[in-house]
Tab-separated table of C-alpha atoms and ligand atoms in Angstrom:
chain	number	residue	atom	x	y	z
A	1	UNK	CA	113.208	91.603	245.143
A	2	UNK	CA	113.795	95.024	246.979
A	3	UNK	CA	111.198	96.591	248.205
A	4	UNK	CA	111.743	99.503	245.739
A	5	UNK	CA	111.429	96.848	243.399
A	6	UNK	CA	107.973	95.004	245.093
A	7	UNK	CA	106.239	98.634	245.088
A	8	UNK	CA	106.981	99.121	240.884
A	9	UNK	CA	105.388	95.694	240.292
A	10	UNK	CA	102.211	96.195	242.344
A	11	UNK	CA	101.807	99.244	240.854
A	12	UNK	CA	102.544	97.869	237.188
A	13	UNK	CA	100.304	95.430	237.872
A	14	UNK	CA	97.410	97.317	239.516
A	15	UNK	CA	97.315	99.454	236.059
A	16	UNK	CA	97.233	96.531	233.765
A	17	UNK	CA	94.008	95.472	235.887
A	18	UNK	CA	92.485	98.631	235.697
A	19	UNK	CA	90.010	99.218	233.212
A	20	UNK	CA	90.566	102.473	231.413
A	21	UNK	CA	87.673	104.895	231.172
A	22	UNK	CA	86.261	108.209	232.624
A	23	UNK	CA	86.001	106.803	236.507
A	24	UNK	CA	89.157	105.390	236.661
A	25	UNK	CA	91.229	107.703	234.590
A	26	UNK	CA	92.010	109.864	237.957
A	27	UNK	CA	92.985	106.927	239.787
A	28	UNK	CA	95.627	105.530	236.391
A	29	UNK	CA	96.929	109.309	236.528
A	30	UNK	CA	98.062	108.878	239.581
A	31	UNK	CA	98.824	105.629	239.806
A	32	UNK	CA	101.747	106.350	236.716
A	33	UNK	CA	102.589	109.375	238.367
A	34	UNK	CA	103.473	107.275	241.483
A	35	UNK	CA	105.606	104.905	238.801
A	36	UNK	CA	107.478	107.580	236.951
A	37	UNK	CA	108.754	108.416	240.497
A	38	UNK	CA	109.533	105.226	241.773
A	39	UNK	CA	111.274	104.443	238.532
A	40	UNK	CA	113.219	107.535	238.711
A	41	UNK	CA	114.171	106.472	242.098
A	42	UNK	CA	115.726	103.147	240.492
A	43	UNK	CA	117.819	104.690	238.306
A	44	UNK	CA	119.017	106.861	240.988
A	45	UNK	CA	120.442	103.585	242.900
A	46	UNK	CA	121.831	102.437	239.739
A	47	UNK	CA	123.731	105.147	238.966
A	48	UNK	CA	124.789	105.437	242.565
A	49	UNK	CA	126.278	101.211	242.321
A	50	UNK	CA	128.177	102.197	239.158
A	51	UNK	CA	125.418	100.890	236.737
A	52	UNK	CA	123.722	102.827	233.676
A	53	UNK	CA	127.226	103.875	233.115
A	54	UNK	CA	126.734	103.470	228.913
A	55	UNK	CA	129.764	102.356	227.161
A	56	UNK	CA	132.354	104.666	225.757
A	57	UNK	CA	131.125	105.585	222.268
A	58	UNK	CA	132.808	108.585	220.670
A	59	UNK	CA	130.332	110.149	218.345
A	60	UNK	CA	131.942	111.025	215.618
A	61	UNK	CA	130.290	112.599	211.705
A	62	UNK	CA	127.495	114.538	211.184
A	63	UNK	CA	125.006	112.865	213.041
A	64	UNK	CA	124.579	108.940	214.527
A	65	UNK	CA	122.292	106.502	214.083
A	66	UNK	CA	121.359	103.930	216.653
A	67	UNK	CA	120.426	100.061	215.282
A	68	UNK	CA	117.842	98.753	217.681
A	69	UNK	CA	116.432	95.181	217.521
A	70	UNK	CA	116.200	91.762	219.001
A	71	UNK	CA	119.092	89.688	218.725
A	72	UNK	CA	119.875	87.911	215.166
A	73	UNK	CA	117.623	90.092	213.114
A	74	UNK	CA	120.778	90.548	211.141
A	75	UNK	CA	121.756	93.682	212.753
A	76	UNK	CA	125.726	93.370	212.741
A	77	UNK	CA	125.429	92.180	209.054
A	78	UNK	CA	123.664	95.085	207.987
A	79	UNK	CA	126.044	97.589	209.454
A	80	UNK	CA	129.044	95.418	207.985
A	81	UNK	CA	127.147	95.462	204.547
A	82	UNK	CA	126.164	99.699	204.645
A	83	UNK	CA	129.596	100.744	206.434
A	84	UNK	CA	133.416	99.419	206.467
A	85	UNK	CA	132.654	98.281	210.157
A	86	UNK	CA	133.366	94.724	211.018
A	87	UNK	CA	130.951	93.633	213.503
A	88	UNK	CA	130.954	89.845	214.446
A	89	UNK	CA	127.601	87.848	213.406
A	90	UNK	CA	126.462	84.520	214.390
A	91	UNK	CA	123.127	83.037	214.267
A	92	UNK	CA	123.081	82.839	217.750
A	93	UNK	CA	121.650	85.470	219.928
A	94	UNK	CA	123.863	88.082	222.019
A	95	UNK	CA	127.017	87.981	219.346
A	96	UNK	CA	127.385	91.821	219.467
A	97	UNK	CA	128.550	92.381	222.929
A	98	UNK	CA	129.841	95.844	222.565
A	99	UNK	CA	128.711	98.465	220.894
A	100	UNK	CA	130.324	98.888	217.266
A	101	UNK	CA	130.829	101.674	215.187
A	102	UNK	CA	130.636	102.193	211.555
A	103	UNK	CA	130.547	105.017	208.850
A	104	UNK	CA	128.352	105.572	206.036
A	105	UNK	CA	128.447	108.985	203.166
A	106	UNK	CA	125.361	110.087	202.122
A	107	UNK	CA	124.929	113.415	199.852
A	108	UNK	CA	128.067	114.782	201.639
A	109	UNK	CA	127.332	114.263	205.267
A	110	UNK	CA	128.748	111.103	207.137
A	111	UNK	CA	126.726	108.968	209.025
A	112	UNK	CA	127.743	107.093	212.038
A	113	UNK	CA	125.561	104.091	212.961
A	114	UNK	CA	125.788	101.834	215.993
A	115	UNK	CA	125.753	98.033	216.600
A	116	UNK	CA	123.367	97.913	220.004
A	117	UNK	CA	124.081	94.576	221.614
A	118	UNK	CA	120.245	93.197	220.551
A	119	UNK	CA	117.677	94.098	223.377
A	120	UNK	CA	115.701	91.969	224.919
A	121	UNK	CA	112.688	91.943	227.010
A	122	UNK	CA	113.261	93.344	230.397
A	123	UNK	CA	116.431	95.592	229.740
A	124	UNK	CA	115.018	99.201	230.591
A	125	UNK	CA	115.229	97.481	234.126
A	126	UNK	CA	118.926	95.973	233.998
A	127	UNK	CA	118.573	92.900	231.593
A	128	UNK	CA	121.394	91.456	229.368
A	129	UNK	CA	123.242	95.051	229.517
A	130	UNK	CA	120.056	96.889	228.904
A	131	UNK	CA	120.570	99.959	230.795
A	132	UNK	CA	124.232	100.854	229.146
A	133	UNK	CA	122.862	99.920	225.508
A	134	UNK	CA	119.322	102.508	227.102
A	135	UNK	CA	121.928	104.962	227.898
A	136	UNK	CA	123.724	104.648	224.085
A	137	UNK	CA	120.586	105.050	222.395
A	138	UNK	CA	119.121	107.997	224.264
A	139	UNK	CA	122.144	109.757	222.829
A	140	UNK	CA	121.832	109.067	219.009
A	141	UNK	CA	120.085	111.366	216.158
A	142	UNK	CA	118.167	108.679	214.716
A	143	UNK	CA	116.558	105.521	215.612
A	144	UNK	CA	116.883	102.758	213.101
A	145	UNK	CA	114.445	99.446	214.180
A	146	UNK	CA	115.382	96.488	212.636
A	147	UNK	CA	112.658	93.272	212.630
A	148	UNK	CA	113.032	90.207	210.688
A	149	UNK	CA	110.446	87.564	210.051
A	150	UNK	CA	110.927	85.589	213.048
A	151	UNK	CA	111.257	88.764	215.510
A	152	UNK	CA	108.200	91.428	214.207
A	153	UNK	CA	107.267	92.543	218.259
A	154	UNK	CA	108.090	96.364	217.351
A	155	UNK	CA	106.010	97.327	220.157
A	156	UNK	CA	107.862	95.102	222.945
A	157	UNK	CA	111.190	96.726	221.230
A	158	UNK	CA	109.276	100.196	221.653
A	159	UNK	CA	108.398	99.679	224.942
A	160	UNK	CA	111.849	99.118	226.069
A	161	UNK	CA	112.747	102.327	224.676
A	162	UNK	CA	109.857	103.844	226.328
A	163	UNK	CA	111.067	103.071	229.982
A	164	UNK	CA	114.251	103.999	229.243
A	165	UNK	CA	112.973	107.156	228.619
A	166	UNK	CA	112.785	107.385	224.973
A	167	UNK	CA	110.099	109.111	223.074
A	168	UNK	CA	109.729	108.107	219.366
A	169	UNK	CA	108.540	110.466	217.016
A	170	UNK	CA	106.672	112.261	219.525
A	171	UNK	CA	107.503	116.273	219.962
A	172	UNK	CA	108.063	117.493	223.782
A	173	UNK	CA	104.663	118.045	225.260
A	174	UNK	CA	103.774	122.109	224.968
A	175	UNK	CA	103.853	122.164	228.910
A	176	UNK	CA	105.378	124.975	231.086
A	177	UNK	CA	106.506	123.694	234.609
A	178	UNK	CA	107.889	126.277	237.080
A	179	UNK	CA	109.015	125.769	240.422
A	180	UNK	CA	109.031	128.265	243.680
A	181	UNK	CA	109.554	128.585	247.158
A	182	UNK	CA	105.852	129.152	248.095
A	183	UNK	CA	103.129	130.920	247.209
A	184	UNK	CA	100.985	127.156	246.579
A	185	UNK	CA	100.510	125.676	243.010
A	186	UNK	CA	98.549	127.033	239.935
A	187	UNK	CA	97.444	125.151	236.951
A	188	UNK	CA	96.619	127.374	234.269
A	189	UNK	CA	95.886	126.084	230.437
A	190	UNK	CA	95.371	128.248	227.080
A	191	UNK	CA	93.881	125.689	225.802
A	192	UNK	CA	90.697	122.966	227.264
A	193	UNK	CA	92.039	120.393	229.430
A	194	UNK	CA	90.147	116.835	228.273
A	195	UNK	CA	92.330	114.862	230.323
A	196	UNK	CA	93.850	116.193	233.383
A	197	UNK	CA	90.556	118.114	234.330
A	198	UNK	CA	89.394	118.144	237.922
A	199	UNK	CA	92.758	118.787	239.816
A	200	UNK	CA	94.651	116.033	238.281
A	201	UNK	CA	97.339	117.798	236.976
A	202	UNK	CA	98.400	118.841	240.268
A	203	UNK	CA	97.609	115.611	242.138
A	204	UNK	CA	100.309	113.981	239.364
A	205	UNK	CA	102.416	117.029	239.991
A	206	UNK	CA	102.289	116.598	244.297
A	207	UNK	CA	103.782	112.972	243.557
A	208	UNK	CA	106.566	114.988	242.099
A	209	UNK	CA	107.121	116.879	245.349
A	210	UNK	CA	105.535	120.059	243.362
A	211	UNK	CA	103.786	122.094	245.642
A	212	UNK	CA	104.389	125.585	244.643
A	213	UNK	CA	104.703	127.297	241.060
A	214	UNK	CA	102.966	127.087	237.757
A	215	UNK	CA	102.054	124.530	235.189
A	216	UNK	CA	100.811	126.352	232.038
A	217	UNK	CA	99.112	124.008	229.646
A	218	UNK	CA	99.374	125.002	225.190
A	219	UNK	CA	97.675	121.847	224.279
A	220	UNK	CA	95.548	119.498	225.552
A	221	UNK	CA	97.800	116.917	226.682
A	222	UNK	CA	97.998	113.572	228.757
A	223	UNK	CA	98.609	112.178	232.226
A	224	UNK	CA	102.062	110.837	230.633
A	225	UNK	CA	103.087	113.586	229.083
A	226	UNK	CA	102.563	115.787	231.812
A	227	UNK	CA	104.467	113.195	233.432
A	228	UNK	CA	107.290	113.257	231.299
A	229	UNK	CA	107.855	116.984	232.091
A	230	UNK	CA	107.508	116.841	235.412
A	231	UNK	CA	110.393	113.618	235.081
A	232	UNK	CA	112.831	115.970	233.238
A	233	UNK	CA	114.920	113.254	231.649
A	234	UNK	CA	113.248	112.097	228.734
A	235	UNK	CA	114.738	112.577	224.868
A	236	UNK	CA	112.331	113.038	221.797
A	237	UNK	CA	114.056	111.025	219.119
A	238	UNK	CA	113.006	110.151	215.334
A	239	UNK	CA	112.520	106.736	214.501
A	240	UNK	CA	112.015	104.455	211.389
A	241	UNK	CA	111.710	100.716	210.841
A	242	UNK	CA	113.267	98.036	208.602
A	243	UNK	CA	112.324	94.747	208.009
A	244	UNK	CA	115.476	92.797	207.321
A	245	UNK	CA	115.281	88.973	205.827
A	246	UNK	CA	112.820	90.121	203.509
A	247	UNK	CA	113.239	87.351	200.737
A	248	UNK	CA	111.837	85.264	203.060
A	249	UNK	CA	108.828	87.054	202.770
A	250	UNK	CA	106.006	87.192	200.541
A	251	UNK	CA	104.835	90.002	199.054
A	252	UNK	CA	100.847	89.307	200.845
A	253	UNK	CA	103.143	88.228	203.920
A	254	UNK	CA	105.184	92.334	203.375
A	255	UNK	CA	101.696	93.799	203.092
A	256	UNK	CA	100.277	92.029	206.504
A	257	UNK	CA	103.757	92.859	208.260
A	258	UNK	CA	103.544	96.691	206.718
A	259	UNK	CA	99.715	96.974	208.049
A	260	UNK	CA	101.066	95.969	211.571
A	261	UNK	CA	103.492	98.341	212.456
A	262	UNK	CA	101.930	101.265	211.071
A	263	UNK	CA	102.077	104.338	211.409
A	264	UNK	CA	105.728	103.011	210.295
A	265	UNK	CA	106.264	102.620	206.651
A	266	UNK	CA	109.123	99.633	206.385
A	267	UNK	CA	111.928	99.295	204.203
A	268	UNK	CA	112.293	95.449	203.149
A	269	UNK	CA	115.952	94.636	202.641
A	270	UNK	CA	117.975	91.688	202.695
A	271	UNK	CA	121.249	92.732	204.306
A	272	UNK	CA	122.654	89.871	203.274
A	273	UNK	CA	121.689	89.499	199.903
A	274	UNK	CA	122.077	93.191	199.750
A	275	UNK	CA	118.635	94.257	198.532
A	276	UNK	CA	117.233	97.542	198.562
A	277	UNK	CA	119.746	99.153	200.848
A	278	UNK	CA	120.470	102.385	199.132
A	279	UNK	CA	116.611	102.858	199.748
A	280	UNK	CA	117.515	102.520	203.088
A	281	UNK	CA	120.269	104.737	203.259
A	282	UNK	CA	118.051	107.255	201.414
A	283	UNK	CA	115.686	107.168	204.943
A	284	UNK	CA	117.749	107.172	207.030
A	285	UNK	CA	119.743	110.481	204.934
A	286	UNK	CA	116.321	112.134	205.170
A	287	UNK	CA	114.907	111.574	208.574
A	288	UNK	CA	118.198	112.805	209.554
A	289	UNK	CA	116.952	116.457	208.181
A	290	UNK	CA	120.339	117.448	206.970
A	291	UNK	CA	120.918	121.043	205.363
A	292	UNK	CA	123.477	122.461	203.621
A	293	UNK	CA	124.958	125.233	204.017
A	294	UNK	CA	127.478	127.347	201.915
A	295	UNK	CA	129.688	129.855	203.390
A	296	UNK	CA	130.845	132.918	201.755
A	297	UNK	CA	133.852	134.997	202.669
A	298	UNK	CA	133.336	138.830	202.460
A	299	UNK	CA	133.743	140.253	198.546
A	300	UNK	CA	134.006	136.593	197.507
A	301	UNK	CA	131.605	134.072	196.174
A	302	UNK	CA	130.104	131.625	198.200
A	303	UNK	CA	131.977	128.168	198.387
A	304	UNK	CA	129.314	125.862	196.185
A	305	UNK	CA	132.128	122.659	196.707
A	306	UNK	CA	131.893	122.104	200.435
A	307	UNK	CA	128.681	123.075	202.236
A	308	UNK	CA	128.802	122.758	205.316
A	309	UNK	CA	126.531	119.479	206.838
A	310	UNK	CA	124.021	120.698	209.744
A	311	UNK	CA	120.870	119.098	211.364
A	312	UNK	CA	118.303	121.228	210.327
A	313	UNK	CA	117.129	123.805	213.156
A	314	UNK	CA	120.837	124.190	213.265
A	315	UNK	CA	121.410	127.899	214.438
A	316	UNK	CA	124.278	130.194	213.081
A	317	UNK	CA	126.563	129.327	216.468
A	318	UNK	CA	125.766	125.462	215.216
A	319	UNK	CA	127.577	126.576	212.052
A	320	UNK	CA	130.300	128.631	214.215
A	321	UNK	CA	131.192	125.379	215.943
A	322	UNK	CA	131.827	123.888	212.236
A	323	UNK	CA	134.025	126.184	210.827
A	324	UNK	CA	138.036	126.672	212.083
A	325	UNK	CA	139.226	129.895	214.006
A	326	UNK	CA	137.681	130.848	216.962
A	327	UNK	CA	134.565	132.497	215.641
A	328	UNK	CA	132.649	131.681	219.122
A	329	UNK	CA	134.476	134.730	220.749
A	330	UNK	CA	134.911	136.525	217.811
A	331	UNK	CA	131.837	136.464	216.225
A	332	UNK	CA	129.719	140.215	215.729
A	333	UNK	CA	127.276	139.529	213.095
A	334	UNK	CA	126.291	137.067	210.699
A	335	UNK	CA	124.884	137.942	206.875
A	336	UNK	CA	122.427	135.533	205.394
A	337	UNK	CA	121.005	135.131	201.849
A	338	UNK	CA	118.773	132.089	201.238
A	339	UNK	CA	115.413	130.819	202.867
A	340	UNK	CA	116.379	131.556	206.103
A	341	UNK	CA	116.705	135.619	205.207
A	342	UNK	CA	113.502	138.016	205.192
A	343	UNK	CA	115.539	139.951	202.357
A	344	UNK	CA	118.637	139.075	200.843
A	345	UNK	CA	121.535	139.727	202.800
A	346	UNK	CA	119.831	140.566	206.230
A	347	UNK	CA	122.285	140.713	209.044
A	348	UNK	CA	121.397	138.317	212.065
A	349	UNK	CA	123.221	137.042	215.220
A	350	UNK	CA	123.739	133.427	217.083
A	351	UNK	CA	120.201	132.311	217.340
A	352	UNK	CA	119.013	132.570	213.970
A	353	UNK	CA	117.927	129.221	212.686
A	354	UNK	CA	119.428	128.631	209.100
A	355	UNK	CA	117.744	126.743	206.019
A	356	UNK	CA	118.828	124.542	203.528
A	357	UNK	CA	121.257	126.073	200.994
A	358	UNK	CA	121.331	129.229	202.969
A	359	UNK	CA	124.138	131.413	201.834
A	360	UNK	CA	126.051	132.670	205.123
A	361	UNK	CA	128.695	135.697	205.532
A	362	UNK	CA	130.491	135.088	208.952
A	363	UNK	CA	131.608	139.064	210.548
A	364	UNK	CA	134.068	139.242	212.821
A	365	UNK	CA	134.862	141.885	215.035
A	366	UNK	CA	137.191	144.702	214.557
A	367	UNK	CA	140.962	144.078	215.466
A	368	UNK	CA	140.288	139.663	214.969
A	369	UNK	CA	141.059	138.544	211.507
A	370	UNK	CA	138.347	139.378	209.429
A	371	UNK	CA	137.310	136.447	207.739
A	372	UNK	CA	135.433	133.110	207.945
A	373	UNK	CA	136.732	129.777	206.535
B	401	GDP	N1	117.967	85.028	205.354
B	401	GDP	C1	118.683	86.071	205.769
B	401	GDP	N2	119.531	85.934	206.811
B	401	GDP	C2	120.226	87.012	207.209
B	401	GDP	C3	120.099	88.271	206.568
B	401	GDP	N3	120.898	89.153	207.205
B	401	GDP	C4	121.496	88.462	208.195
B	401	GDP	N4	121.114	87.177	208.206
B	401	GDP	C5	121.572	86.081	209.115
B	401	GDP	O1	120.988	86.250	210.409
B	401	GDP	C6	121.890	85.775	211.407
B	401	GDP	C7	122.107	86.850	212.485
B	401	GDP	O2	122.785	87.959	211.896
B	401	GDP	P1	123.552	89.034	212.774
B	401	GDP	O3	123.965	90.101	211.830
B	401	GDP	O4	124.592	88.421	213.622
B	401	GDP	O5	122.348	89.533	213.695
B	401	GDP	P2	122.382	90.517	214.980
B	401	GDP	O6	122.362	89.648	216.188
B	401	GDP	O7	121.102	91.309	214.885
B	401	GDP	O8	123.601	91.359	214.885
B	401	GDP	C8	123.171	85.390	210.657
B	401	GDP	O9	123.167	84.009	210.475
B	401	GDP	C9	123.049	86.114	209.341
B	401	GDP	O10	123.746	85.489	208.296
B	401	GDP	C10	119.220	88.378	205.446
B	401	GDP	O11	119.035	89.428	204.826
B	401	GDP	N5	118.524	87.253	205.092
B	402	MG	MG1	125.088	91.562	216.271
């Protein structure tokens, strides 16, 4: 073991034998505060010997979808049974060896989903291909778990995700960091700080090599997420769970399994038997948030056939992007009429976040052709 590697462990182990309460809470602060930093220090050397590469996925559709789970849960037949993919199953662990793509429709929009090679304990640091299949998922819209009966450790699975980085339906912590020259360090909060009173906040923030600038707290938040701002690399990414193998289940067995991985709410399927998988396809089409929006070319009605598909919080340069022409450049205004609009009609630019079956008039600027789509 390196001695980068000796230092994690004695820390990881000194905070599993630390009681958690109002003595020690200082002293676990800091002691994860140390971690995040040695851990970000690991995946500096890895990326530096050509690890934590990821594998070459092109994204492709409106949004992806990354399978997570152990190995054999039934995750290649799944995707083979929801998309055209043909992804190799076995019922022996580590068949899926590369990451494979398939394509689903749903209400318009295609969905890509991913194959992950099935994780196993240990791969946030390096095991069985962890850190490329880490690397995949932090890049996905949408998490899709996958347990069976024999495999049900969603908070193992979790955990992985966790020190890779991941953050499952969790929003970014309301926490301001800035950084300066000098000047020292001020910690400033609009809000009362329950757990990083008493100058922890910027101890945790000196084991981050922040000495001067700000850190403005809006809520009342955590050593770890002030942690996970000060690390800079983590994603926020929805999540939901389903429990495949479910005939072999009964229905006081479904209840048990649904009370233990609350706050997730399961779908049961049998990919195999192909049970209940348009339910599935139905969550994963809605925690996706699509919206649809219809364009509509100056003096003309709005085209009601072919919205276009966006994530929702999509802005009106998402929608740019969509449509052909260069409308980046020569974009001057947008019109919108729908949700989105304070009045029908109102004019906005780039930033404006659209809503679902928004009506949008692309303007162009004088001298480009005049028209969108
Ligand atoms: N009983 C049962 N077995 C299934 C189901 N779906 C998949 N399997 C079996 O589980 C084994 C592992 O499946 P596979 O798709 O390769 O799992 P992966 O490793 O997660 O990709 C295979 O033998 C499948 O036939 C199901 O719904 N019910
Ligand atoms: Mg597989």
């Amino acid at each position: 073991m390196s001695a980068l590697e000796e230092q994690i462990t004695a820390i990881e182990d000194e905070i599993r034998n630390t009681q958690y309460n109002k003595a020690t809470q200082g002293h676990i602060g800091r002691l994860r505060a140390k971690l995040a930093v040695l851990r970000l220090e690991r995946e500096t050397r890895a990326k530096g010997k050509g690890g934590g590469q990821g594998y070459a996925v092109r994204k492709s559709g409106h949004a992806t979808v990354g399978l997570v789970g152990y190995p054999s849960v039934g995750k290649s037949t799944l995707l083979n049974r929801l998309t055209a993919a043909e992804s190799e199953t076995g019922a022996y662990d580590f068949t899926t060896v590369s990451i494979i793509p398939g394509m689903l429709r749903w209400g318009g929009a295609s969905i890509q989903i991913l194959d992950m090679p099935g994780l196993v304990p240990g791969a946030s640091r390096g095991r069985g291909r962890g850190r490329e299949v880490l690397a995949v998922v932090r890049s996905v819209d949408l998490i899709l778990f996958l347990i069976d009966p024999e495999h049900t450790n969603l908070r193992a699975l979790a955990a992985e995700l966790e020190g890779a980085g991941v953050r499952i339906n969790q929003r970014p912590p309301r926490i301001v960091v800035q950084k300066v020259d000098r000047g020292g360090l001020t910690v400033s909060s609009t809000v009362r700080l329950t757990h990083l009173a008493g100058g922890l906040a910027s101890q945790i923030a000196r084991e981050f090599g922040l000495h001067n600038g700000s850190i403005v707290f809006r809520e009342d938040a955590t050593a770890d997420q002030l942690i996970d701002v000060l690390a800079g690399n983590r994603v926020y990414l929805p999540a939901i769970l389903a429990v495949n193998k479910a005939e072999l289940l009964t229905p006081s067995e479904r209840t048990r399994l649904a009370a233990e991985v609350r706050p997730f709410e399961p779908t049961f399927v049998s990919a195999r038997n192909g049970v209940a998988l348009d339910t599935l396809v139905d969550h994963i089409g809605a925690a996706l948030r699509f919206i649809r929006v219809y364009v509509k070319p100056p003096g003309q009605p709005a085209d009601r056939d072919e919205p276009v598909i966006l994530r929702s919080g999509a802005t009106v340069s998402s929608l740019l992007e969509r449509l052909p022409g260069d409308l980046g450049r020569t974009f001057k205004a947008a019109q919108v009429w729908g949700k989105s609009a304070r009045f029908p009609g109102q004019t906005v630019g780039r930033d404006h976040v659209l809503s679902d079956e928004d009506v949008v008039t692309v303007l162009v600027a004088r001298g480009s052709a005049r028209v969108a789509a």
